[in-house]
Amino acid sequence: MTRPRLGLFTRLLEEAGPADRYRFALEQIARADELGFASAWVAQHHFGEHEGGLPSPFVLLAAAAQRTRDIALATGVLTLPIDDPLRAAEDASVLDALSGGRVQLGIAAGGTPTSFPAFGREPARRRELFAEHLDVLRDALAGRGIRGTGSRIYPPAGDLGRRIWQATFSVDGGRRAGEAGDGLMLSRTQVRPEDALDQPLHELQLPIIEAYRSALPEGASPRVLASRTALVVDPEDRDRALALAEPGLRALAAGQSGFDAAGASIEELVTITDTHVGTVEEVCETLAADETLPAATDVSFQVHSIAAPHEMTLRSLELLAMEVAPRLGLATGPEAAASLRAGT
């Protein structure tokens, strides 16, 4: 099996105003490109700055396209039941033309339920809407007529329809993504059963990957993205990193049913949230125990839910690319980015 490619993921959650958040994200993506990251994934969130600060990922990625050369520019994810799928296809196609074919399209049925009504959507219908919108998205990207008309998008999307990824938490979702020949996206926020709080994350995710691979059409190459939280620091910054991590990890852990987040130690919070924080040696040790990574084709790292300042995030990117990736055998450089575009 080929080595997993190194990627960056951001939810744009720095403690700053929107202009600075977007500037930070662009600087991080540009630095990741220089360091040989194969992909940069940006989250989409509407209405508020606390879950994520970017409602329009294609706009930001278009700016990133002008500052980068090789790195894939990816949505992680578009909330497809909310978005107009035709507009998403048009925006993605324009971005693909601007970037020289570097777009990867991550999509999902989920999203914040309270965001749906403002768009005239019912959260209870999200799976039905997802299926309907995905059909339109595929038709548009394939150059077929839209909704029974002869209208076809411009610019043509080329092979962009073969660069769709579906995010899921379930075995059934993995199977559906495989049957469609799409990529599979796995999150670090996979919730554990209440009676198995100490269960390793890979024990929850490997069955999803197996269902996905088993369902792929014959001859289709698997594409599996594992998203993880990692903040890698120099030894002198270790204590500060743990202090920065504690509030966000405690809030995240509070969402795990049956876990006493209020009384947990920082070590317990790191474990329950599958966070990798510390020196190069510490992060390499914890990541090496994650059996999902060898089964993935791509691994993307975010600093959230750690409130790391921008400069610390940039240093973490450097240490991930220069120290962690070589030790763990993660692929970097223009060849890795090119193989992602080729779907191999």
CSV table of C-alpha atoms in Angstrom, one decimal:
chain,number,residue,atom,x,y,z
A,1,MET,CA,0.0,0.0,0.0
A,2,THR,CA,1.2,3.5,-0.7
A,3,ARG,CA,2.0,5.9,2.1
A,4,PRO,CA,-0.7,8.2,3.5
A,5,ARG,CA,-0.4,11.8,2.3
A,6,LEU,CA,0.1,14.6,4.7
A,7,GLY,CA,-2.7,17.2,4.8
A,8,LEU,CA,-3.8,20.3,6.7
A,9,PHE,CA,-7.3,21.0,8.0
A,10,THR,CA,-8.7,24.2,9.4
A,11,ARG,CA,-12.0,25.3,10.9
A,12,LEU,CA,-10.8,29.0,11.2
A,13,LEU,CA,-11.4,29.3,14.9
A,14,GLU,CA,-8.6,31.6,16.0
A,15,GLU,CA,-9.4,34.2,18.6
A,16,ALA,CA,-9.5,37.1,16.1
A,17,GLY,CA,-11.9,39.0,13.8
A,18,PRO,CA,-12.9,37.6,10.5
A,19,ALA,CA,-10.3,39.4,8.4
A,20,ASP,CA,-7.5,38.1,10.5
A,21,ARG,CA,-9.0,34.6,10.6
A,22,TYR,CA,-9.0,34.5,6.8
A,23,ARG,CA,-5.5,35.9,6.6
A,24,PHE,CA,-4.2,33.3,9.1
A,25,ALA,CA,-5.8,30.5,7.1
A,26,LEU,CA,-4.3,31.8,3.9
A,27,GLU,CA,-0.9,32.1,5.5
A,28,GLN,CA,-1.2,28.5,6.9
A,29,ILE,CA,-2.2,27.1,3.6
A,30,ALA,CA,0.6,28.9,1.8
A,31,ARG,CA,3.1,27.6,4.4
A,32,ALA,CA,1.8,24.1,4.1
A,33,ASP,CA,2.2,24.3,0.3
A,34,GLU,CA,5.9,25.3,0.8
A,35,LEU,CA,6.4,22.5,3.3
A,36,GLY,CA,5.0,19.8,0.9
A,37,PHE,CA,1.6,19.2,2.4
A,38,ALA,CA,-0.5,17.3,-0.2
A,39,SER,CA,-3.8,18.9,0.7
A,40,ALA,CA,-5.5,21.7,2.6
A,41,TRP,CA,-9.1,21.2,3.8
A,42,VAL,CA,-11.3,24.0,5.0
A,43,ALA,CA,-14.6,23.6,7.0
A,44,GLN,CA,-17.8,25.4,6.1
A,45,HIS,CA,-20.0,26.7,8.9
A,46,HIS,CA,-22.8,29.3,8.9
A,47,PHE,CA,-24.1,31.9,11.4
A,48,GLY,CA,-21.5,32.5,14.1
A,49,GLU,CA,-17.9,32.3,14.9
A,50,HIS,CA,-17.7,29.6,17.6
A,51,GLU,CA,-18.0,26.4,15.5
A,52,GLY,CA,-16.2,27.8,12.5
A,53,GLY,CA,-15.8,31.1,10.8
A,54,LEU,CA,-16.2,30.3,7.1
A,55,PRO,CA,-19.6,30.1,5.3
A,56,SER,CA,-18.0,30.4,1.8
A,57,PRO,CA,-15.1,28.0,1.4
A,58,PHE,CA,-14.8,28.5,-2.4
A,59,VAL,CA,-14.1,32.2,-1.9
A,60,LEU,CA,-11.3,31.6,0.5
A,61,LEU,CA,-9.8,28.7,-1.5
A,62,ALA,CA,-9.8,30.9,-4.6
A,63,ALA,CA,-7.6,33.3,-2.7
A,64,ALA,CA,-5.4,30.4,-1.6
A,65,ALA,CA,-5.1,29.2,-5.2
A,66,GLN,CA,-3.3,32.4,-6.1
A,67,ARG,CA,-0.8,31.9,-3.2
A,68,THR,CA,0.0,28.3,-3.8
A,69,ARG,CA,1.4,25.9,-6.5
A,70,ASP,CA,0.9,22.2,-5.7
A,71,ILE,CA,-1.3,21.7,-2.7
A,72,ALA,CA,-4.9,20.4,-3.2
A,73,LEU,CA,-7.6,22.8,-2.2
A,74,ALA,CA,-10.5,21.0,-0.5
A,75,THR,CA,-13.8,21.5,1.2
A,76,GLY,CA,-14.1,19.7,4.4
A,77,VAL,CA,-17.1,19.7,4.1
A,78,LEU,CA,-19.8,21.4,2.1
A,79,THR,CA,-23.2,20.9,3.9
A,80,LEU,CA,-24.9,19.7,0.7
A,81,PRO,CA,-28.5,19.7,2.0
A,82,ILE,CA,-28.2,23.4,2.6
A,83,ASP,CA,-26.1,24.4,-0.5
A,84,ASP,CA,-27.6,24.8,-3.9
A,85,PRO,CA,-25.9,21.9,-5.7
A,86,LEU,CA,-25.8,23.7,-9.0
A,87,ARG,CA,-24.1,26.7,-7.5
A,88,ALA,CA,-21.7,24.5,-5.7
A,89,ALA,CA,-20.8,22.7,-8.9
A,90,GLU,CA,-20.3,26.1,-10.7
A,91,ASP,CA,-18.1,27.5,-7.9
A,92,ALA,CA,-16.1,24.3,-7.7
A,93,SER,CA,-15.5,24.3,-11.5
A,94,VAL,CA,-14.4,27.9,-11.5
A,95,LEU,CA,-12.0,27.2,-8.6
A,96,ASP,CA,-10.7,24.1,-10.4
A,97,ALA,CA,-9.9,26.1,-13.5
A,98,LEU,CA,-8.2,28.9,-11.5
A,99,SER,CA,-6.1,26.4,-9.5
A,100,GLY,CA,-5.0,24.2,-12.3
A,101,GLY,CA,-7.2,21.2,-11.3
A,102,ARG,CA,-6.4,21.1,-7.6
A,103,VAL,CA,-9.9,20.9,-6.1
A,104,GLN,CA,-11.2,18.1,-3.9
A,105,LEU,CA,-14.8,18.2,-3.0
A,106,GLY,CA,-15.7,17.0,0.5
A,107,ILE,CA,-19.5,16.8,1.2
A,108,ALA,CA,-21.8,15.7,4.0
A,109,ALA,CA,-25.4,15.3,4.9
A,110,GLY,CA,-24.9,16.7,8.4
A,111,GLY,CA,-24.1,20.2,9.7
A,112,THR,CA,-25.5,22.3,12.5
A,113,PRO,CA,-29.3,21.7,12.7
A,114,THR,CA,-30.0,25.3,13.6
A,115,SER,CA,-28.5,26.5,10.3
A,116,PHE,CA,-31.1,24.7,8.2
A,117,PRO,CA,-34.3,26.8,8.7
A,118,ALA,CA,-32.7,30.1,7.5
A,119,PHE,CA,-32.0,28.4,4.2
A,120,GLY,CA,-35.6,27.1,4.0
A,121,ARG,CA,-34.5,23.5,4.8
A,122,GLU,CA,-35.8,21.1,7.4
A,123,PRO,CA,-33.1,19.3,9.4
A,124,ALA,CA,-35.2,16.2,9.6
A,125,ARG,CA,-35.0,15.9,5.7
A,126,ARG,CA,-31.2,16.3,5.5
A,127,ARG,CA,-30.6,12.8,4.2
A,128,GLU,CA,-33.4,13.1,1.6
A,129,LEU,CA,-32.1,16.5,0.6
A,130,PHE,CA,-28.5,15.2,0.5
A,131,ALA,CA,-29.4,12.4,-2.0
A,132,GLU,CA,-31.4,14.8,-4.2
A,133,HIS,CA,-28.7,17.5,-4.2
A,134,LEU,CA,-25.9,14.9,-4.8
A,135,ASP,CA,-27.7,13.7,-7.9
A,136,VAL,CA,-27.8,17.3,-9.2
A,137,LEU,CA,-24.2,17.9,-8.3
A,138,ARG,CA,-23.0,14.8,-10.1
A,139,ASP,CA,-25.1,15.7,-13.3
A,140,ALA,CA,-23.6,19.2,-13.3
A,141,LEU,CA,-20.0,18.1,-12.9
A,142,ALA,CA,-20.5,15.4,-15.5
A,143,GLY,CA,-21.7,17.9,-18.1
A,144,ARG,CA,-25.2,16.5,-18.2
A,145,GLY,CA,-28.3,18.7,-18.4
A,146,ILE,CA,-29.5,20.1,-15.1
A,147,ARG,CA,-32.9,19.1,-13.7
A,148,GLY,CA,-34.3,18.0,-17.0
A,149,THR,CA,-33.0,21.0,-18.9
A,150,GLY,CA,-30.4,21.3,-21.6
A,151,SER,CA,-28.3,23.7,-19.3
A,152,ARG,CA,-24.8,22.7,-18.7
A,153,ILE,CA,-22.3,24.3,-16.4
A,154,TYR,CA,-19.4,26.5,-17.6
A,155,PRO,CA,-16.6,26.1,-17.3
A,156,PRO,CA,-16.8,22.4,-17.9
A,157,ALA,CA,-15.7,20.4,-14.7
A,158,GLY,CA,-13.5,17.9,-16.5
A,159,ASP,CA,-12.8,15.0,-14.1
A,160,LEU,CA,-13.8,16.9,-11.0
A,161,GLY,CA,-16.8,14.6,-10.4
A,162,ARG,CA,-14.3,11.8,-9.6
A,163,ARG,CA,-12.9,14.0,-6.8
A,164,ILE,CA,-15.9,13.8,-4.5
A,165,TRP,CA,-15.5,12.7,-0.9
A,166,GLN,CA,-18.3,11.8,1.5
A,167,ALA,CA,-18.0,12.3,5.3
A,168,THR,CA,-19.6,9.8,7.6
A,169,PHE,CA,-19.6,8.4,11.1
A,170,SER,CA,-21.2,5.1,10.2
A,171,VAL,CA,-20.5,1.8,8.5
A,172,ASP,CA,-23.6,2.3,6.3
A,173,GLY,CA,-22.3,5.7,5.3
A,174,GLY,CA,-18.9,4.1,4.4
A,175,ARG,CA,-20.7,1.5,2.3
A,176,ARG,CA,-22.6,4.2,0.4
A,177,ALA,CA,-19.5,6.2,-0.3
A,178,GLY,CA,-17.8,3.1,-1.6
A,179,GLU,CA,-20.7,2.1,-3.8
A,180,ALA,CA,-20.5,5.5,-5.4
A,181,GLY,CA,-16.8,5.3,-5.9
A,182,ASP,CA,-16.3,8.5,-3.8
A,183,GLY,CA,-13.6,9.1,-1.2
A,184,LEU,CA,-14.3,8.5,2.5
A,185,MET,CA,-13.8,11.1,5.1
A,186,LEU,CA,-13.4,10.2,8.8
A,187,SER,CA,-13.5,12.6,11.7
A,188,ARG,CA,-11.5,12.8,14.9
A,189,THR,CA,-14.9,13.6,16.6
A,190,GLN,CA,-16.2,10.0,16.3
A,191,VAL,CA,-18.3,9.5,19.5
A,192,ARG,CA,-17.7,6.4,21.5
A,193,PRO,CA,-20.4,4.1,23.0
A,194,GLU,CA,-21.1,5.1,26.6
A,195,ASP,CA,-20.0,1.6,27.8
A,196,ALA,CA,-16.7,1.8,26.0
A,197,LEU,CA,-15.2,5.3,26.6
A,198,ASP,CA,-11.7,3.9,26.5
A,199,GLN,CA,-12.1,2.3,23.1
A,200,PRO,CA,-9.4,3.3,20.6
A,201,LEU,CA,-10.6,5.5,17.8
A,202,HIS,CA,-9.3,3.0,15.2
A,203,GLU,CA,-11.6,0.3,16.6
A,204,LEU,CA,-14.6,2.5,15.6
A,205,GLN,CA,-13.2,3.6,12.2
A,206,LEU,CA,-11.6,0.5,10.8
A,207,PRO,CA,-15.0,-1.2,10.3
A,208,ILE,CA,-16.1,1.8,8.3
A,209,ILE,CA,-13.1,1.6,6.1
A,210,GLU,CA,-13.6,-2.1,5.6
A,211,ALA,CA,-17.2,-1.5,4.5
A,212,TYR,CA,-16.1,1.3,2.2
A,213,ARG,CA,-13.4,-0.8,0.6
A,214,SER,CA,-15.6,-3.8,0.2
A,215,ALA,CA,-18.3,-1.7,-1.6
A,216,LEU,CA,-15.9,0.0,-4.1
A,217,PRO,CA,-16.6,-0.8,-7.8
A,218,GLU,CA,-14.0,-3.2,-9.3
A,219,GLY,CA,-10.9,-1.3,-10.3
A,220,ALA,CA,-11.7,1.8,-8.2
A,221,SER,CA,-8.9,3.2,-6.1
A,222,PRO,CA,-9.7,3.7,-2.4
A,223,ARG,CA,-9.5,7.2,-1.1
A,224,VAL,CA,-9.7,7.4,2.7
A,225,LEU,CA,-9.1,10.7,4.7
A,226,ALA,CA,-8.5,10.5,8.4
A,227,SER,CA,-8.8,13.8,10.2
A,228,ARG,CA,-6.9,14.2,13.4
A,229,THR,CA,-6.0,17.0,15.9
A,230,ALA,CA,-2.3,17.6,16.4
A,231,LEU,CA,-0.3,20.4,17.9
A,232,VAL,CA,3.4,19.7,17.7
A,233,VAL,CA,5.6,22.0,19.7
A,234,ASP,CA,9.3,22.5,20.7
A,235,PRO,CA,10.0,21.1,24.2
A,236,GLU,CA,10.1,24.6,25.7
A,237,ASP,CA,6.5,25.2,24.6
A,238,ARG,CA,5.1,21.9,25.8
A,239,ASP,CA,3.6,23.3,29.1
A,240,ARG,CA,2.0,26.2,27.3
A,241,ALA,CA,0.5,23.9,24.6
A,242,LEU,CA,-1.1,21.8,27.3
A,243,ALA,CA,-2.5,24.9,29.0
A,244,LEU,CA,-3.9,26.1,25.8
A,245,ALA,CA,-5.4,22.7,25.1
A,246,GLU,CA,-7.3,22.2,28.3
A,247,PRO,CA,-10.3,24.5,27.9
A,248,GLY,CA,-11.2,23.5,24.4
A,249,LEU,CA,-10.7,19.8,25.1
A,250,ARG,CA,-12.8,19.9,28.2
A,251,ALA,CA,-15.6,21.6,26.3
A,252,LEU,CA,-15.3,19.0,23.5
A,253,ALA,CA,-15.2,16.1,26.0
A,254,ALA,CA,-18.4,17.3,27.6
A,255,GLY,CA,-20.3,16.1,24.5
A,256,GLN,CA,-19.3,12.5,25.2
A,257,SER,CA,-22.1,10.8,27.1
A,258,GLY,CA,-21.1,9.2,30.3
A,259,PHE,CA,-17.7,11.0,30.6
A,260,ASP,CA,-17.0,13.3,33.5
A,261,ALA,CA,-15.4,16.1,31.6
A,262,ALA,CA,-15.5,18.6,34.5
A,263,GLY,CA,-13.4,16.3,36.7
A,264,ALA,CA,-11.0,14.9,34.1
A,265,SER,CA,-7.3,15.5,34.0
A,266,ILE,CA,-5.6,16.9,31.0
A,267,GLU,CA,-4.3,13.4,30.2
A,268,GLU,CA,-7.8,12.0,30.3
A,269,LEU,CA,-9.1,14.8,28.1
A,270,VAL,CA,-6.4,14.2,25.5
A,271,THR,CA,-7.3,10.5,25.4
A,272,ILE,CA,-11.1,10.9,25.2
A,273,THR,CA,-10.8,13.6,22.4
A,274,ASP,CA,-8.1,11.7,20.5
A,275,THR,CA,-5.8,14.7,20.6
A,276,HIS,CA,-2.1,14.6,19.8
A,277,VAL,CA,-0.3,17.4,21.6
A,278,GLY,CA,3.3,17.7,22.7
A,279,THR,CA,6.8,17.3,21.4
A,280,VAL,CA,7.7,15.5,18.2
A,281,GLU,CA,8.5,12.4,20.1
A,282,GLU,CA,5.2,12.5,22.0
A,283,VAL,CA,3.1,13.1,19.0
A,284,CYS,CA,4.8,10.4,16.9
A,285,GLU,CA,4.3,7.9,19.7
A,286,THR,CA,0.5,8.5,20.0
A,287,LEU,CA,0.0,8.7,16.3
A,288,ALA,CA,1.9,5.5,15.7
A,289,ALA,CA,-0.7,3.7,17.9
A,290,ASP,CA,-3.6,4.9,15.7
A,291,GLU,CA,-4.3,2.0,13.4
A,292,THR,CA,-6.6,4.0,11.2
A,293,LEU,CA,-3.6,5.9,9.7
A,294,PRO,CA,-2.0,3.0,7.9
A,295,ALA,CA,-5.4,2.1,6.4
A,296,ALA,CA,-5.9,5.7,5.1
A,297,THR,CA,-4.6,7.3,1.9
A,298,ASP,CA,-4.6,10.8,3.5
A,299,VAL,CA,-4.3,12.2,7.0
A,300,SER,CA,-5.2,15.8,7.7
A,301,PHE,CA,-4.2,17.6,10.9
A,302,GLN,CA,-6.0,20.5,12.6
A,303,VAL,CA,-5.0,22.3,15.8
A,304,HIS,CA,-8.7,22.7,16.9
A,305,SER,CA,-10.0,22.3,19.6
A,306,ILE,CA,-6.8,23.7,20.9
A,307,ALA,CA,-6.8,27.5,21.0
A,308,ALA,CA,-3.3,27.7,19.5
A,309,PRO,CA,-2.2,31.2,18.3
A,310,HIS,CA,-1.3,31.6,14.7
A,311,GLU,CA,2.5,31.5,15.1
A,312,MET,CA,2.3,28.2,17.1
A,313,THR,CA,0.1,26.7,14.4
A,314,LEU,CA,2.7,27.6,11.8
A,315,ARG,CA,5.5,26.1,13.9
A,316,SER,CA,3.3,22.9,14.3
A,317,LEU,CA,3.0,22.7,10.5
A,318,GLU,CA,6.8,22.9,10.1
A,319,LEU,CA,7.3,20.1,12.7
A,320,LEU,CA,4.6,17.9,11.2
A,321,ALA,CA,6.2,18.2,7.7
A,322,MET,CA,9.9,18.1,8.7
A,323,GLU,CA,9.9,15.8,11.7
A,324,VAL,CA,6.7,13.9,12.2
A,325,ALA,CA,5.9,13.0,8.5
A,326,PRO,CA,9.3,11.3,7.9
A,327,ARG,CA,9.2,9.3,11.1
A,328,LEU,CA,5.6,8.1,10.4
A,329,GLY,CA,6.2,7.5,6.7
A,330,LEU,CA,3.7,10.1,5.5
A,331,ALA,CA,4.0,11.2,1.9
A,332,THR,CA,4.8,14.9,1.1
A,333,GLY,CA,5.9,17.0,-1.8
A,334,PRO,CA,4.6,17.7,-5.3
A,335,GLU,CA,4.4,14.0,-6.2
A,336,ALA,CA,2.1,13.4,-3.2
A,337,ALA,CA,-0.2,16.2,-4.3
A,338,ALA,CA,-0.2,15.0,-7.9
A,339,SER,CA,-1.1,11.5,-6.8
A,340,LEU,CA,-4.1,12.9,-4.9
A,341,ARG,CA,-5.3,14.7,-8.0
A,342,ALA,CA,-5.0,11.5,-10.0
A,343,GLY,CA,-7.1,9.6,-7.4
A,344,THR,CA,-4.5,7.1,-6.6
